[in-house]
Coordinates of N, CA and C in Angstrom, one line a residue:
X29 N -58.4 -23.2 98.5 CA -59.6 -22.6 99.0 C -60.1 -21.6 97.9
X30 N -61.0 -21.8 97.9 CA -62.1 -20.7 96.5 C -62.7 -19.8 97.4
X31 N -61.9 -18.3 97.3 CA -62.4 -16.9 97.9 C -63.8 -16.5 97.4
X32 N -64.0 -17.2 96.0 CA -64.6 -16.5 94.7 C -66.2 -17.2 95.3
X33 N -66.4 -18.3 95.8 CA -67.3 -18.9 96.1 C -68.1 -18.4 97.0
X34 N -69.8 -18.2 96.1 CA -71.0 -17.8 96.4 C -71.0 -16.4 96.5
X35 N -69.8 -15.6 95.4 CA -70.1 -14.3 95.3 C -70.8 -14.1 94.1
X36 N -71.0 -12.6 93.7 CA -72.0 -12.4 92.5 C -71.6 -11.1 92.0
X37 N -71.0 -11.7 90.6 CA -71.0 -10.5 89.5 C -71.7 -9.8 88.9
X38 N -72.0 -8.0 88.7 CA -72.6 -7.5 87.9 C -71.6 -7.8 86.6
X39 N -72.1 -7.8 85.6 CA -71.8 -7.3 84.0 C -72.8 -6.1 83.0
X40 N -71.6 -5.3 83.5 CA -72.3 -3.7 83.0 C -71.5 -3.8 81.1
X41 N -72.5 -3.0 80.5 CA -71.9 -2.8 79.2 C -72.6 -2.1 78.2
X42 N -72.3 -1.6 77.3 CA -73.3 -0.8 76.9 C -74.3 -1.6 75.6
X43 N -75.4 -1.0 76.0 CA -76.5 -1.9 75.0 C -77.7 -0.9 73.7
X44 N -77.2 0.1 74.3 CA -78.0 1.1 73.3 C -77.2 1.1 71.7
X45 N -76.0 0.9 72.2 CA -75.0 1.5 70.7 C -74.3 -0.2 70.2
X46 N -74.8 -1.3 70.9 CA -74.6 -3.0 70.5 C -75.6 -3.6 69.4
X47 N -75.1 -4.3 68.9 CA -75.9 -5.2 67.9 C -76.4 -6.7 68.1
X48 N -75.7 -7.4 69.2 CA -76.1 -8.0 69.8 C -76.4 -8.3 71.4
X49 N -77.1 -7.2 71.5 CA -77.6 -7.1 72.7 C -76.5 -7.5 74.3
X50 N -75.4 -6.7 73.6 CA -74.5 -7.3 74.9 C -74.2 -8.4 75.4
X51 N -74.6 -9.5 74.5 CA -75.1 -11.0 75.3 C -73.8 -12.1 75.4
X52 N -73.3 -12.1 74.4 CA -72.5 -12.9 74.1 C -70.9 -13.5 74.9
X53 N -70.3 -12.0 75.5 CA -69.4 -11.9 76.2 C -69.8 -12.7 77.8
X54 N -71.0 -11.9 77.7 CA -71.6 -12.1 79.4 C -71.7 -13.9 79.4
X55 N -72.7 -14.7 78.1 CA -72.4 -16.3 78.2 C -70.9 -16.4 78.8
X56 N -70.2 -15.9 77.8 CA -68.5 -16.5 78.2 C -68.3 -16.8 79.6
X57 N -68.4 -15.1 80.0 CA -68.3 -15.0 81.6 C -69.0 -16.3 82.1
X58 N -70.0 -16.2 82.1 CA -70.6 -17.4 83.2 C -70.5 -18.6 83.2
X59 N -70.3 -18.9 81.7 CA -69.5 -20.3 81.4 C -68.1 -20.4 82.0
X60 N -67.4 -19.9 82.2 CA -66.0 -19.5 83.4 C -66.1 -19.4 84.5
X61 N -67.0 -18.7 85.1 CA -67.1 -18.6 86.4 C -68.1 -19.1 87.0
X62 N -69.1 -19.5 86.9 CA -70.2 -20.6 87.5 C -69.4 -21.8 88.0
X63 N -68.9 -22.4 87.2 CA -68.2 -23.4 87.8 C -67.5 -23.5 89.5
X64 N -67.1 -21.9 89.1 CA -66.0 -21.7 90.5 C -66.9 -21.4 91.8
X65 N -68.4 -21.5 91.4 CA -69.2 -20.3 92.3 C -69.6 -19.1 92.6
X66 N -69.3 -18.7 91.6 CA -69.5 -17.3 91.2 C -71.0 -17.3 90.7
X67 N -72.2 -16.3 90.8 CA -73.1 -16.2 90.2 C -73.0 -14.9 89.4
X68 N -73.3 -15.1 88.0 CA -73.4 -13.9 87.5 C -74.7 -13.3 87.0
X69 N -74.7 -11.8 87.1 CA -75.9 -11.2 86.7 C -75.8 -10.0 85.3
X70 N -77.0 -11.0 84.8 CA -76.6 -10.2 83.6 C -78.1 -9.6 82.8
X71 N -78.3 -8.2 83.1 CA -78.8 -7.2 82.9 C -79.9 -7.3 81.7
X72 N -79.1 -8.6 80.7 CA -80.2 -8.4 79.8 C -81.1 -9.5 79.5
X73 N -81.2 -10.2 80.7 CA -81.9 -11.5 81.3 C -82.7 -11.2 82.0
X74 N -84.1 -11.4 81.8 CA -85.3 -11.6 83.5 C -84.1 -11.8 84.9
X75 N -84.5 -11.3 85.7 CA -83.6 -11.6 86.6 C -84.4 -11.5 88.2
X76 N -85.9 -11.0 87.8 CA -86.8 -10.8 88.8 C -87.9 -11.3 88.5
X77 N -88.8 -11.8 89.6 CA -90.5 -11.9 88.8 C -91.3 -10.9 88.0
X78 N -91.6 -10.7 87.3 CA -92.4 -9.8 86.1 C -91.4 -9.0 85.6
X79 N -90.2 -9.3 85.6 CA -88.9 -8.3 85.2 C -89.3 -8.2 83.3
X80 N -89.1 -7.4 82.8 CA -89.1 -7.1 81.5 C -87.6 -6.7 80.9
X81 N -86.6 -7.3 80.4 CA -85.1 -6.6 80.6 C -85.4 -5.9 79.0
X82 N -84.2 -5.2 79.4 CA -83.7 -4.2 77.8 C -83.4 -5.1 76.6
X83 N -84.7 -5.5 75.7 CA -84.2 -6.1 74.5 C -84.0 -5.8 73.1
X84 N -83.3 -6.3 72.5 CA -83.4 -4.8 70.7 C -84.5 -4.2 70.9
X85 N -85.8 -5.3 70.7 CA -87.0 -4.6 70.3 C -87.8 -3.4 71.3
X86 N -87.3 -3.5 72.2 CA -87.8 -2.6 73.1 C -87.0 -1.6 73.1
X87 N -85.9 -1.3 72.7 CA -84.9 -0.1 72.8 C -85.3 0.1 71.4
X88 N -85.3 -0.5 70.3 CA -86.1 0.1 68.7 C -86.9 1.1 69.2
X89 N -88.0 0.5 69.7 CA -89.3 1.1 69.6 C -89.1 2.6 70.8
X90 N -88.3 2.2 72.1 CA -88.1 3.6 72.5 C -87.3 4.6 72.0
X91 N -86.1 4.1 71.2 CA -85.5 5.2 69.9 C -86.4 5.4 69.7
X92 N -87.2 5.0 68.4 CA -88.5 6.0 68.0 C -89.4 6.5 68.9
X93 N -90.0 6.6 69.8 CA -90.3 7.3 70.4 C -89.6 8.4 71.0
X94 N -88.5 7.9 71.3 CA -87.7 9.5 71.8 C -87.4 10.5 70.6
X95 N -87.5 10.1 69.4 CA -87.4 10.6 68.0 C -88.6 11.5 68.0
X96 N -90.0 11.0 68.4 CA -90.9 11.6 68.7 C -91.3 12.6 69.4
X97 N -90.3 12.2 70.7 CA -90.3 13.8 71.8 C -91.6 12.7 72.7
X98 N -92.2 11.8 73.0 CA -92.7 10.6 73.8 C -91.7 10.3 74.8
X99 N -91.6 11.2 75.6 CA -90.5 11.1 76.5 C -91.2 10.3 78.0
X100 N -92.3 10.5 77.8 CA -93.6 9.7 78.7 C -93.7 8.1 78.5
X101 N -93.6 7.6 77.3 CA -93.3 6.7 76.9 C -92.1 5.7 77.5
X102 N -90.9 6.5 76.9 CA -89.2 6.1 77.0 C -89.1 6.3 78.7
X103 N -89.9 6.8 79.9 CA -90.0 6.4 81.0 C -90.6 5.7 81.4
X104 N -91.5 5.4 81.0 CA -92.3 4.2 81.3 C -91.7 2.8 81.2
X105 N -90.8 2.6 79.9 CA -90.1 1.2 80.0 C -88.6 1.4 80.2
X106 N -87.6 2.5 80.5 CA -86.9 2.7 80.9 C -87.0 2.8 82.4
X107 N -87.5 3.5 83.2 CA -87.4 4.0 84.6 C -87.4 2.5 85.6
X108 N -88.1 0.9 85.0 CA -88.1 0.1 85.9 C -87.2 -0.5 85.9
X109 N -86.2 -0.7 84.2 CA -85.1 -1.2 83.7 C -84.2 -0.8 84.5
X110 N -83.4 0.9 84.5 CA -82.8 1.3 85.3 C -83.0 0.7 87.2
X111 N -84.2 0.9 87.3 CA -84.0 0.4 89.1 C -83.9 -1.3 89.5
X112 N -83.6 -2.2 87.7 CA -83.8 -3.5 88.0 C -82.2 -2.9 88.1
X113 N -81.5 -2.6 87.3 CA -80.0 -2.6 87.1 C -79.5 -2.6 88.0
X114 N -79.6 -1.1 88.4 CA -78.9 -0.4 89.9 C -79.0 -1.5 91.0
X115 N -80.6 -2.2 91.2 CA -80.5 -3.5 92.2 C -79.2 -4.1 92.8
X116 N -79.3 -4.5 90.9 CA -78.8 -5.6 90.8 C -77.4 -5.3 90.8
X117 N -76.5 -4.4 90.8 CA -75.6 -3.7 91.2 C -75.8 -3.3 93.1
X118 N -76.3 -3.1 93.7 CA -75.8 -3.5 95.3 C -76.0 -4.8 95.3
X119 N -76.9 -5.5 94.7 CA -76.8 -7.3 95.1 C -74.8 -7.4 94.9
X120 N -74.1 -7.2 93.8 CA -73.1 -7.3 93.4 C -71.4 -7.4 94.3
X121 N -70.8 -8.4 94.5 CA -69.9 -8.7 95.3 C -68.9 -7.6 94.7
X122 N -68.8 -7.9 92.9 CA -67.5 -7.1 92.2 C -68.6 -6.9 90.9
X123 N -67.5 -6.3 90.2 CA -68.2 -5.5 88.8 C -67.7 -5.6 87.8
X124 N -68.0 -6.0 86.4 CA -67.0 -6.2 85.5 C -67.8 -5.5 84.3
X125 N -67.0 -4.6 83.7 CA -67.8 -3.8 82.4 C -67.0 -3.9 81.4
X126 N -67.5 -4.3 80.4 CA -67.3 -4.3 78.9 C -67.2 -3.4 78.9
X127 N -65.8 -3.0 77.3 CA -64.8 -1.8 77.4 C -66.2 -0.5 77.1
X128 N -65.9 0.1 78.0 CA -66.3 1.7 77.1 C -65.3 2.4 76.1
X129 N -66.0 3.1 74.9 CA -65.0 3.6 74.4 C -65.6 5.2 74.7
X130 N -64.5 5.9 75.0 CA -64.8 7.4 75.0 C -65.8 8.1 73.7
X131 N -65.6 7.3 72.9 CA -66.5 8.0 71.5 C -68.1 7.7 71.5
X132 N -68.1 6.6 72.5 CA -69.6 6.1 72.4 C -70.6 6.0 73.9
X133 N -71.4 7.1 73.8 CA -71.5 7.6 75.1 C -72.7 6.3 75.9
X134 N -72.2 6.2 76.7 CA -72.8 4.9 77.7 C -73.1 5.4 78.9
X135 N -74.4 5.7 78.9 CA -74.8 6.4 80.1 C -75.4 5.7 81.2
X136 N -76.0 4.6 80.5 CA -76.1 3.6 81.7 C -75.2 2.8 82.3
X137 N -74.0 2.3 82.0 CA -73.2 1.6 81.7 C -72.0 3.1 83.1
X138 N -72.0 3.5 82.5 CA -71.2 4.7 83.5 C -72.2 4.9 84.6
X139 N -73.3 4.8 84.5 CA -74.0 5.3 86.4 C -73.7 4.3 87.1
X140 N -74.0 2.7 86.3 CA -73.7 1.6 87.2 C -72.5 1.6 87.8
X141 N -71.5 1.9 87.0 CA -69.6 1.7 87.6 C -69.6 3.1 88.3
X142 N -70.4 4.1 88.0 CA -70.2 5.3 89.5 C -70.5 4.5 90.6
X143 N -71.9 4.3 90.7 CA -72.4 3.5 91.7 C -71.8 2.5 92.1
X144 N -71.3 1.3 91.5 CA -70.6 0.0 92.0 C -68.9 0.9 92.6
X145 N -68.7 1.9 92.0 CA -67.2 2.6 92.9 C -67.6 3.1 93.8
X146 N -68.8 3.8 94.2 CA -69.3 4.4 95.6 C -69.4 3.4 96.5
X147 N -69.9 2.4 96.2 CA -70.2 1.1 97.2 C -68.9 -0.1 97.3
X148 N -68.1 1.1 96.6 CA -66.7 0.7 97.0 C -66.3 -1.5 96.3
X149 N -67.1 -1.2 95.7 CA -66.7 -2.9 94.8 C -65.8 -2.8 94.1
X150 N -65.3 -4.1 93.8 CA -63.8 -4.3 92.8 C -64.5 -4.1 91.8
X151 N -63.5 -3.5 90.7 CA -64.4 -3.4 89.3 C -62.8 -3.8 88.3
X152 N -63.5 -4.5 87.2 CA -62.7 -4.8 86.4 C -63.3 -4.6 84.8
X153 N -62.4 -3.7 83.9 CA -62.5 -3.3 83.0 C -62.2 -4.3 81.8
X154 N -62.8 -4.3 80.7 CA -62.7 -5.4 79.8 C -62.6 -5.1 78.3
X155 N -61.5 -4.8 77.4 CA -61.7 -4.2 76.0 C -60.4 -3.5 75.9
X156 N -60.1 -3.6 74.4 CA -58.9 -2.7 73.8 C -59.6 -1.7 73.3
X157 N -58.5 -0.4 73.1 CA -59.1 0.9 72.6 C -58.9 2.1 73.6
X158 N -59.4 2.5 73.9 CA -59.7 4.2 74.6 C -60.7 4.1 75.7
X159 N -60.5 4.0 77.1 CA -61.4 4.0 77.6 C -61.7 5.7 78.3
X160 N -62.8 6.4 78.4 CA -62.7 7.6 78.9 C -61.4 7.9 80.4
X161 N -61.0 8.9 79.5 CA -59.9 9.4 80.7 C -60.7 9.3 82.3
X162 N -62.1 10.0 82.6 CA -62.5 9.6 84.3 C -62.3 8.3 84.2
X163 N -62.7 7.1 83.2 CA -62.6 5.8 84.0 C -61.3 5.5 84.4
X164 N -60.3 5.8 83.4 CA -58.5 6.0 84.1 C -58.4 6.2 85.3
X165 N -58.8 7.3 85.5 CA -58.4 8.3 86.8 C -59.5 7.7 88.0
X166 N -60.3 7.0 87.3 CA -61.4 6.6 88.8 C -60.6 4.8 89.3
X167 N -60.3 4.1 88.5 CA -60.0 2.6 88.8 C -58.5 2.7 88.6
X168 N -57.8 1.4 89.0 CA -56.9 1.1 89.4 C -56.6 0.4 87.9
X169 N -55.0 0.8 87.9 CA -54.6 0.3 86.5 C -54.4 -1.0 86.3
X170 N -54.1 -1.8 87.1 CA -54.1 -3.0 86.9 C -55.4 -4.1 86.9
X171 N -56.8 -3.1 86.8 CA -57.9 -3.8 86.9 C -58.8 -3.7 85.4
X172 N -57.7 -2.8 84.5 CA -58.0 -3.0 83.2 C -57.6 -4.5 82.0
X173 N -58.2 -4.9 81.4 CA -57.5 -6.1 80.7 C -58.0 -6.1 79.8
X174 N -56.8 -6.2 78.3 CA -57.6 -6.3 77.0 C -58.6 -7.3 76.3
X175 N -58.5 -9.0 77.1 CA -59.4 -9.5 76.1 C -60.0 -10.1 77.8
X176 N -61.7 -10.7 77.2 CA -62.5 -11.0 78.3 C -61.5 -12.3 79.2
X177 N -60.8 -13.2 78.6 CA -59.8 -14.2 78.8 C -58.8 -13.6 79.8
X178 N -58.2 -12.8 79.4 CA -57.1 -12.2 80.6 C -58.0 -11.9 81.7
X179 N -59.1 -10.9 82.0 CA -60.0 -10.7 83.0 C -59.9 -11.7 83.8
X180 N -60.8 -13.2 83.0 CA -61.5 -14.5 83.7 C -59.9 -14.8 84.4
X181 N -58.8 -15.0 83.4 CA -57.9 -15.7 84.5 C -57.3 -14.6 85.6
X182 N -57.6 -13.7 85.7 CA -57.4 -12.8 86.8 C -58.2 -13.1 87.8
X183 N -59.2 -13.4 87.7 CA -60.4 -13.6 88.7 C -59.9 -14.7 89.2
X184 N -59.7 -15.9 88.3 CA -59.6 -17.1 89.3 C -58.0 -17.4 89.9
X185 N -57.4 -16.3 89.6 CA -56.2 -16.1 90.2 C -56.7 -16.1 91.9

C-alpha cells in the first residue's frame, strides 16, 4: 500500500544566495516521487494563474533596487512571491528543505519551515555541513539526511 499517494510536497530552499535558481535538486525530487504519487511543489515554477515566480532576473533587478533604498519597488514583486509560497506551504502534506547553512542567511527559506513546523508537517532536511543550531533544536534528528538520495529513499520507505 502507497501511504505517499496523492500527498504534496513543499521544497523550500534558499534562492537569493543560489546560482542556479534552486532548480535542479527539486527536478530530482520529482523525478522520484511523482511516480509514487506524490505531487511536488516547487516555488520556482508558475504554480498559479498569473503567478510570476522568483527568477535570477527578477531577484538581479530587486538586488539593485534594494541597493537603491527602492524598497517600494522590492515589495511590489516580492510581497506576492512570499504569499504564493506560504500558500503553497499549507497546501503542503510534508516539507523538505535544502540544507541551510548557518553562514548564509535564508530568510525565506526559514519563515516557510517556521510555518510548515507550526502547522505541525513532517519536515525533512537535506545537505552536508552546518545547519543553524534552532533548526537542530526545532526538528527531529533523524529527519536530517546528507545527500538528496538518502532523503528520497526515506520517503519511499
Amino acid at each position: 500500500m502507497n501511504l505517499l499517494r496523492n500527498t504534496i510536497v513543499y521544497t523550500a530552499g534558499p534562492l537569493e544566495a543560489t546560482k542556479d535558481n534552486g532548480g535542479e535538486w527539486r527536478d530530482k525530487l520529482k523525478e522520484a516521487l511523482e511516480p509514487i504519487g506524490v505531487k511536488v511543489l516547487d516555488p520556482t515554477k508558475p504554480m498559479f494563474v498569473g503567478d510570476s515566480p522568483e527568477t535570477e532576473e527578477r531577484r538581479q533587478k530587486c538586488l539593485e533596487k534594494r541597493g537603491e533604498g527602492d524598497y517600494e519597488y522590492v515589495r511590489s514583486i516580492f510581497k506576492p512571491i512570499i504569499q504564493k509560497d506560504l500558500r503553497l506551504v499549507d497546501l503542503a502534506s510534508f516539507f523538505i528543505v535544502n540544507f541551510i547553512d548557518y553562514k548564509i542567511p535564508t530568510w525565506g527559506t526559514m519563515h516557510e519551515l517556521v510555518v510548515a513546523n507550526q502547522q505541525k508537517k513532517p519536515i525533512i532536511v537535506v545537505g552536508k555541513g552546518n545547519p543553524p543550531l534552532w533548526m537542530i533544536g526545532l526538528l527531529p534528528a533523524e529527519t536530517f539526511f546528507q545527500t538528496l538520495e538518502a532523503a528520497i529513499s526515506y520517503i519511499k520507505k
